[in-house]
Amino acid sequence: MIHLPVLIADLGLILAAAGVTTLLFKKIKQPLVLGYILAGVLVGPYIDFMPTVTDHKSITIWAEIGVIFLLFSLGLEFSFKKLVKVGGSASITAIVEVVFMLLIGFAVGKMLGWSTMDSIFLGGILSVSSTTIIIRAFEELGVKHKKFAGLVFGVLIVEDLVAILLLVLLSTLAVSQQFAGTEMLVSILKLAFFLVLWFLGGIFLIPTFLKATKKLMNDETMLIVSLALCLVMVLLAVKVGFSPALGAFIMGSILAETTQAEKIEHLTKSVKDLFAAIFFVSVGMLIDPSILLEYALPIVVVTLATVLGKLLSSTLGALLSGQPLKTSVQTGMSLAQIGEFSFIIATLGLTLKVTSDFLYPIAVAASAITTFTTPYLIKVSEPFYDFLARILPQKWLDAISRYSSSTQGITTFSDWKILLRAYAFNTIIHGVILVGIVLLSSRYLQPFVSEHLLNGNNGIVVSLIIALIFMIPFLWALAIRRIERKAYSHLWLNKKYTRGPLVALELLRIALAIFFVGFLIVQFYNTWIAVSIALGLIIIGMIVFSRKLQSFYERMENRFLHNLNAREEASRQPEILPWDSHLLELTVAPESTLVGQTLVDLAVREKYGINIALIERGKIMIPTPNREERLYPNDKVLVIGTDDQLAAVKSLFEGIVEESESTFPKQDMSLQKVIINSKSPVFGQSIRSSGIREKTQGLVVGIERNGQRILNPDSNLVFENEDIVWIVGNNKRIPDLLK
């Protein structure tokens, strides 16, 4: 008898339950994540009337794979360049919200009498909003074109990075079981170091690799290579002491900067959906319904803390960042929920065995409730703003308006700020690279050389020389390379300032370069004589070969910048932001009435007050198109206007077609053979007068008469008895007319 492994049976049960519940939730138009969680509850160990999963250990492994691919997918949507472009408003809003929710979560936990660790993890769970739920709600409510939606998406990008930081800090806290400030600082510095190192290395190598192998890449190989890169980064992250989820997120964010990002996201979506479903089902399997009943009051308290806390903190953060009251209120009411990252943080607490069993189901229950409330909160956000505008004192409203206007001004930087910022950035980037080379050389290169190539002192010398060769371009960039020449020249020639600080900065750069060389050599030798000799040789070499080093470094820098900006260059768009207007990309639907018309005929500026900034047609970019330019199907048009103006014009681009009797499914169109007889309604009539085109949505393409075939017959041809007519049209209407 054939034995079926338990894992396969359990997987079949999980997917069957998930399939049924997600179909149900799709029918009632609710998030699929909730369907997966319900499926987990049904097949979990706490429900007796259904078959249950037996091999929990294997399912846990599959769920961990689900977390990896879920974070990989979030990384593909994240992009560090998006984080840089988010701007101060989103960053301030996100930071204020996260800090407040950490404090609120901790306070609520303590108020409920929970342990310190439970309270800390509750704060982490409540601090991150759900990207998936918000995007779905925005799409359903049709508010993606509004100004506050852009701010919300920016906040979500910052929160993703904050969530990764929280995973690292909570892991450190859980392991140490105490509030050690030094350990926390070391964890943050370690995370920052590896984030910078992996990002720099990844952007330099991976886009180059993908470009070199582009001709060899079909969908299958691209999928395999993408997943391989993801898992390699997972291994690296675990190797240096981080979670697998962090490695997956980092690789996703690196690939997000490549020109292949959309294709990779499309190819990996099915894999992510499968394993993410298993993860969310495993989330539901851990929920004991009896605990939900027992902790009904804490669930209500945590849910209220989530909704009210996020509403108030996000609104306050947006106001502090200089946003108008309306945008701030709409942002706050959009972010009032928790989601996938909260599940991962809750799972971390269970895995490390530092949180109570009740915290996990409470977090999931609060997430489920806030998932239902989110669309309604977004929908009533504008009426709620109108209510506030009526009841708040006018002087408060005026003060908020003045503050918002004052923060929208252009920020200028002095030469000193420009120079110091550039020097700090240069030092951090090259310092991280040099430390990375030193650690790789001492921990991996030297042992490999000594074991497989040369023994003893010769192996150490060879390893040291190889490491120094790799370090020299970055040492030159750190110590000698000229940065921000214009600002430096202004300061050097300005008589108001002494040149002492500039000289001190240059000496500091040289001292740092010497420190890194010494740091490398000390890893191999303990004698200062060797250190001094090597330092002397390095300094002489950098001075003698300065021009060659500059050329080599500039080639590396250009390659890095090209890889970093390739995706952006492929679809560059102008940046325009006057007053309260904002940019929105709209696609011209094939059925839109705009198709084929010139911009002067459309007169969208005169009718709706919007401006068309750019038209993207395939790979062709048409910035500031002229009045004779026409719109074609699937053109991507970048328009600028206010929320109301964009809402008014949006339907024109979408080209919504009302259902009528004349429409029918494409599959109803077919080629049919009909034999005419004396009783046929069209007998004795011409093709034109028979009304076939109008009544059957059909077209006569051929007639066979007396053994002769007439292709594309003339419309004046009269139907005769025994004619065999070939007609393309609606197969539901043609027989009734011709038989």
XYZ file of N, CA, C and O in Angstrom, residues 153-259:
428
model
N 1.552 56.676 1.500
C 2.505 55.730 0.920
C 3.928 56.022 1.384
O 4.715 55.109 1.631
N 4.272 57.299 1.514
C 5.595 57.658 2.025
C 5.788 57.199 3.460
O 6.846 56.674 3.825
N 4.753 57.378 4.287
C 4.815 56.924 5.686
C 5.011 55.408 5.740
O 5.806 54.895 6.544
N 4.322 54.678 4.887
C 4.441 53.213 4.874
C 5.853 52.774 4.514
O 6.368 51.780 5.048
N 6.494 53.503 3.599
C 7.876 53.175 3.225
C 8.797 53.334 4.433
O 9.632 52.466 4.719
N 8.650 54.448 5.157
C 9.489 54.669 6.346
C 9.180 53.610 7.403
O 10.087 53.078 8.058
N 7.906 53.281 7.574
C 7.520 52.287 8.580
C 8.097 50.907 8.276
O 8.413 50.152 9.200
N 8.229 50.564 6.994
C 8.834 49.275 6.643
C 10.255 49.183 7.192
O 10.658 48.159 7.750
N 11.023 50.261 7.026
C 12.391 50.256 7.539
C 12.399 50.252 9.067
O 13.216 49.564 9.695
N 11.484 50.992 9.665
C 11.383 51.005 11.132
C 11.033 49.617 11.650
O 11.553 49.169 12.682
N 10.167 48.900 10.922
C 9.789 47.546 11.336
C 10.991 46.615 11.331
O 11.151 45.777 12.228
N 11.842 46.754 10.322
C 13.067 45.945 10.269
C 13.957 46.265 11.466
O 14.520 45.360 12.111
N 14.080 47.545 11.797
C 14.873 47.943 12.969
C 14.262 47.377 14.248
O 14.984 46.896 15.142
N 12.936 47.395 14.345
C 12.264 46.848 15.525
C 12.524 45.349 15.674
O 12.714 44.856 16.794
N 12.525 44.624 14.553
C 12.803 43.182 14.616
C 14.182 42.925 15.220
O 14.359 42.025 16.043
N 15.156 43.733 14.798
C 16.522 43.566 15.321
C 16.584 43.931 16.799
O 17.149 43.195 17.624
N 15.997 45.073 17.160
C 16.063 45.530 18.552
C 15.291 44.604 19.494
O 15.760 44.298 20.604
N 14.111 44.156 19.065
C 13.329 43.254 19.919
C 14.024 41.902 20.074
O 13.951 41.286 21.140
N 14.698 41.450 19.029
C 15.471 40.202 19.131
C 16.593 40.362 20.149
O 16.822 39.487 20.990
N 17.308 41.489 20.074
C 18.392 41.756 21.031
C 17.859 41.831 22.453
O 18.433 41.259 23.385
N 16.737 42.543 22.609
C 16.136 42.687 23.935
C 15.669 41.339 24.482
O 15.844 41.039 25.667
N 15.087 40.518 23.603
C 14.581 39.216 24.046
C 15.714 38.295 24.483
O 15.574 37.539 25.449
N 16.843 38.366 23.777
C 17.976 37.503 24.118
C 18.637 37.961 25.404
O 18.972 37.160 26.282
N 18.842 39.297 25.544
C 19.545 39.807 26.731
C 18.639 39.859 27.960
O 19.129 39.839 29.085
N 17.295 39.959 27.737
C 16.322 40.015 28.830
C 16.543 41.203 29.770
O 16.180 41.168 30.933
N 17.195 42.251 29.245
C 17.381 43.444 30.059
C 17.577 44.653 29.146
O 17.948 44.510 27.988
N 17.323 45.840 29.699
C 17.443 47.058 28.910
C 18.898 47.533 28.941
O 19.260 48.415 29.700
N 19.728 46.939 28.122
C 21.143 47.309 28.059
C 21.333 48.303 26.922
O 21.245 47.929 25.743
N 21.556 49.565 27.283
C 21.705 50.596 26.265
C 22.861 50.337 25.329
O 22.776 50.589 24.123
N 23.951 49.795 25.863
C 25.128 49.509 25.035
C 24.813 48.456 23.989
O 25.175 48.601 22.813
N 24.124 47.396 24.402
C 23.776 46.332 23.455
C 22.843 46.843 22.372
O 22.972 46.473 21.201
N 21.893 47.689 22.756
C 20.978 48.261 21.777
C 21.740 49.107 20.760
O 21.508 49.035 19.551
N 22.668 49.940 21.258
C 23.453 50.796 20.374
C 24.303 49.962 19.426
O 24.392 50.258 18.226
N 24.916 48.904 19.971
C 25.731 48.016 19.133
C 24.867 47.363 18.054
O 25.282 47.247 16.890
N 23.658 46.948 18.418
C 22.757 46.319 17.440
C 22.382 47.294 16.329
O 22.363 46.933 15.148
N 22.095 48.555 16.717
C 21.729 49.559 15.717
C 22.905 49.839 14.783
O 22.757 49.903 13.556
N 24.112 50.017 15.374
C 25.296 50.281 14.552
C 25.613 49.096 13.644
O 25.984 49.270 12.476
N 25.450 47.892 14.173
C 25.695 46.686 13.375
C 24.710 46.606 12.214
O 25.098 46.305 11.076
N 23.439 46.904 12.498
C 22.431 46.887 11.434
C 22.751 47.938 10.376
O 22.698 47.652 9.166
N 23.090 49.165 10.819
C 23.412 50.232 9.865
C 24.620 49.862 9.014
O 24.631 50.084 7.791
N 25.646 49.276 9.654
C 26.859 48.875 8.931
C 26.539 47.877 7.825
O 26.931 48.054 6.665
N 25.798 46.827 8.161
C 25.516 45.802 7.158
C 24.506 46.280 6.117
O 24.576 45.863 4.950
N 23.571 47.152 6.510
C 22.655 47.703 5.511
C 23.425 48.470 4.442
O 23.198 48.294 3.236
N 24.342 49.347 4.883
C 25.138 50.138 3.932
C 26.025 49.230 3.085
O 26.097 49.362 1.858
N 26.709 48.266 3.727
C 27.631 47.379 3.015
C 26.892 46.535 1.981
O 27.308 46.434 0.820
N 25.791 45.934 2.381
C 25.028 45.091 1.455
C 24.422 45.923 0.331
O 24.389 45.482 -0.818
N 23.947 47.117 0.660
C 23.341 47.951 -0.374
C 24.384 48.379 -1.407
O 24.154 48.274 -2.619
N 25.544 48.836 -0.941
C 26.593 49.261 -1.866
C 27.070 48.102 -2.737
O 27.178 48.220 -3.961
N 27.358 46.965 -2.085
C 27.822 45.802 -2.837
C 26.757 45.275 -3.785
O 27.050 44.919 -4.938
N 25.514 45.245 -3.305
C 24.434 44.730 -4.136
C 24.171 45.586 -5.353
O 24.026 45.072 -6.472
N 24.136 46.908 -5.164
C 23.872 47.801 -6.299
C 25.027 47.762 -7.295
O 24.825 47.886 -8.510
N 26.259 47.574 -6.819
C 27.414 47.532 -7.729
C 27.446 46.233 -8.532
O 27.776 46.236 -9.724
N 27.076 45.113 -7.901
C 27.266 43.815 -8.540
C 26.016 43.278 -9.237
O 26.090 42.782 -10.367
N 24.857 43.341 -8.571
C 23.684 42.610 -9.067
C 23.131 43.180 -10.373
O 22.885 42.427 -11.319
N 22.915 44.513 -10.508
C 22.449 45.012 -11.810
C 23.430 44.703 -12.940
O 23.006 44.418 -14.073
N 24.740 44.757 -12.644
C 25.739 44.415 -13.658
C 25.603 42.963 -14.080
O 25.656 42.626 -15.275
N 25.402 42.083 -13.105
C 25.213 40.658 -13.395
C 23.953 40.422 -14.227
O 23.965 39.686 -15.218
N 22.837 41.070 -13.846
C 21.586 40.895 -14.580
C 21.690 41.431 -16.001
O 21.126 40.853 -16.942
N 22.424 42.534 -16.170
C 22.613 43.093 -17.511
C 23.468 42.175 -18.376
O 23.170 41.965 -19.561
N 24.516 41.596 -17.786
C 25.408 40.716 -18.546
C 24.716 39.433 -18.975
O 25.048 38.850 -20.010
N 23.754 38.975 -18.164
C 23.075 37.698 -18.459
C 21.680 37.912 -19.051
O 20.895 36.969 -19.109
N 21.375 39.142 -19.471
C 20.023 39.460 -19.935
C 19.594 38.580 -21.099
O 18.444 38.117 -21.164
N 20.500 38.323 -22.055
C 20.156 37.521 -23.231
C 19.886 36.064 -22.879
O 19.248 35.338 -23.640
N 20.406 35.622 -21.736
C 20.215 34.232 -21.323
C 18.984 34.057 -20.437
O 18.607 32.936 -20.115
N 18.395 35.175 -20.045
C 17.314 35.138 -19.059
C 15.946 35.030 -19.732
O 15.498 35.975 -20.387
N 15.297 33.889 -19.579
C 13.876 33.823 -19.870
C 13.126 33.862 -18.539
O 13.737 34.041 -17.478
N 11.815 33.700 -18.566
C 11.042 33.800 -17.326
C 11.482 32.765 -16.298
O 11.561 33.050 -15.098
N 11.779 31.561 -16.758
C 12.155 30.488 -15.832
C 13.473 30.788 -15.133
O 13.579 30.702 -13.910
N 14.494 31.151 -15.942
C 15.809 31.404 -15.335
C 15.789 32.658 -14.465
O 16.453 32.713 -13.434
N 15.001 33.685 -14.861
C 14.903 34.885 -14.036
C 14.284 34.571 -12.683
O 14.725 35.081 -11.642
N 13.266 33.717 -12.672
C 12.635 33.321 -11.416
C 13.626 32.582 -10.524
O 13.756 32.885 -9.330
N 14.345 31.625 -11.107
C 15.304 30.838 -10.320
C 16.410 31.726 -9.774
O 16.788 31.639 -8.590
N 16.952 32.603 -10.623
C 18.050 33.489 -10.193
C 17.571 34.435 -9.092
O 18.282 34.667 -8.100
N 16.364 34.981 -9.230
C 15.840 35.921 -8.224
C 15.684 35.244 -6.865
O 16.090 35.795 -5.830
N 15.097 34.051 -6.869
C 14.913 33.329 -5.606
C 16.259 32.907 -5.018
O 16.434 32.906 -3.795
N 17.210 32.557 -5.904
C 18.548 32.190 -5.420
C 19.218 33.379 -4.742
O 19.811 33.247 -3.662
N 19.127 34.560 -5.358
C 19.706 35.764 -4.751
C 19.057 36.060 -3.403
O 19.740 36.434 -2.443
N 17.746 35.882 -3.342
C 17.029 36.101 -2.082
C 17.558 35.181 -0.988
O 17.884 35.629 0.117
N 17.681 33.901 -1.291
C 18.105 32.935 -0.275
C 19.581 33.082 0.081
O 19.978 32.812 1.219
N 20.403 33.525 -0.885
C 21.817 33.787 -0.568
C 21.922 34.922 0.445
O 22.698 34.851 1.413
N 21.134 35.977 0.245
C 21.154 37.085 1.205
C 20.591 36.653 2.556
O 21.038 37.126 3.601
N 19.616 35.751 2.544
C 19.098 35.194 3.796
C 20.217 34.488 4.559
O 20.374 34.664 5.778
N 21.014 33.702 3.843
C 22.142 33.002 4.478
C 23.155 33.990 5.047
O 23.664 33.804 6.156
N 23.444 35.056 4.293
C 24.392 36.064 4.779
C 23.871 36.746 6.034
O 24.627 36.981 6.986
N 22.574 37.070 6.033
C 21.988 37.741 7.195
C 22.069 36.855 8.435
O 22.429 37.313 9.527
N 21.731 35.577 8.290
C 21.793 34.649 9.424
C 23.231 34.469 9.882
O 23.514 34.359 11.079
N 24.164 34.474 8.912
C 25.588 34.280 9.235
C 26.117 35.375 10.157
O 26.944 35.121 11.039
N 25.622 36.612 9.955
C 26.121 37.719 10.783
C 25.203 38.005 11.969
O 25.388 39.000 12.665
N 24.200 37.145 12.187
C 23.405 37.254 13.402
C 22.070 37.946 13.269
O 21.454 38.304 14.284
N 21.587 38.162 12.044
C 20.276 38.778 11.848
C 19.252 37.719 11.468
O 19.583 36.569 11.203
N 17.982 38.140 11.386
C 16.914 37.203 11.049
C 16.888 36.956 9.547
O 17.323 37.799 8.755
N 16.371 35.797 9.110
C 16.230 35.534 7.670
C 15.351 36.574 6.983
O 15.593 36.928 5.830
N 14.325 37.069 7.701
C 13.419 38.059 7.115
C 14.172 39.318 6.692
O 13.875 39.907 5.643
N 15.164 39.742 7.487
C 15.931 40.932 7.150
C 16.692 40.722 5.846
O 16.712 41.594 4.973
N 17.331 39.547 5.701
C 18.080 39.267 4.469
C 17.186 39.300 3.252
O 17.551 39.860 2.206
N 15.988 38.715 3.358
C 15.052 38.711 2.230
C 14.623 40.134 1.881
O 14.533 40.500 0.702
N 14.360 40.932 2.897
C 13.931 42.314 2.672
C 15.030 43.123 1.981
O 14.760 43.880 1.045
N 16.273 42.946 2.419
C 17.395 43.682 1.829
C 17.563 43.314 0.363
O 17.726 44.191 -0.500
N 17.538 42.010 0.033
C 17.710 41.614 -1.370
C 16.553 42.144 -2.210
O 16.766 42.570 -3.356
N 15.340 42.113 -1.669
C 14.217 42.686 -2.409
C 14.425 44.163 -2.697
O 14.170 44.630 -3.814
N 14.919 44.916 -1.713
C 15.131 46.356 -1.897
C 16.270 46.631 -2.873
O 16.251 47.641 -3.587
N 17.270 45.739 -2.929
C 18.356 45.896 -3.912
C 17.825 45.649 -5.322
O 18.077 46.424 -6.255
N 17.074 44.567 -5.495
C 16.510 44.265 -6.812
C 15.490 45.319 -7.243
O 15.254 45.504 -8.439
N 14.888 46.013 -6.272
C 13.927 47.063 -6.595
C 14.574 48.229 -7.332
O 13.881 49.013 -7.983
N 15.902 48.355 -7.250
C 16.609 49.437 -7.928
C 17.001 49.071 -9.355
O 17.537 49.909 -10.079
N 16.785 47.836 -9.770
C 17.198 47.390 -11.101
C 16.076 47.608 -12.113
O 14.911 47.768 -11.757
N 16.453 47.579 -13.394
C 15.457 47.736 -14.453
C 14.576 46.501 -14.589
O 13.552 46.534 -15.268
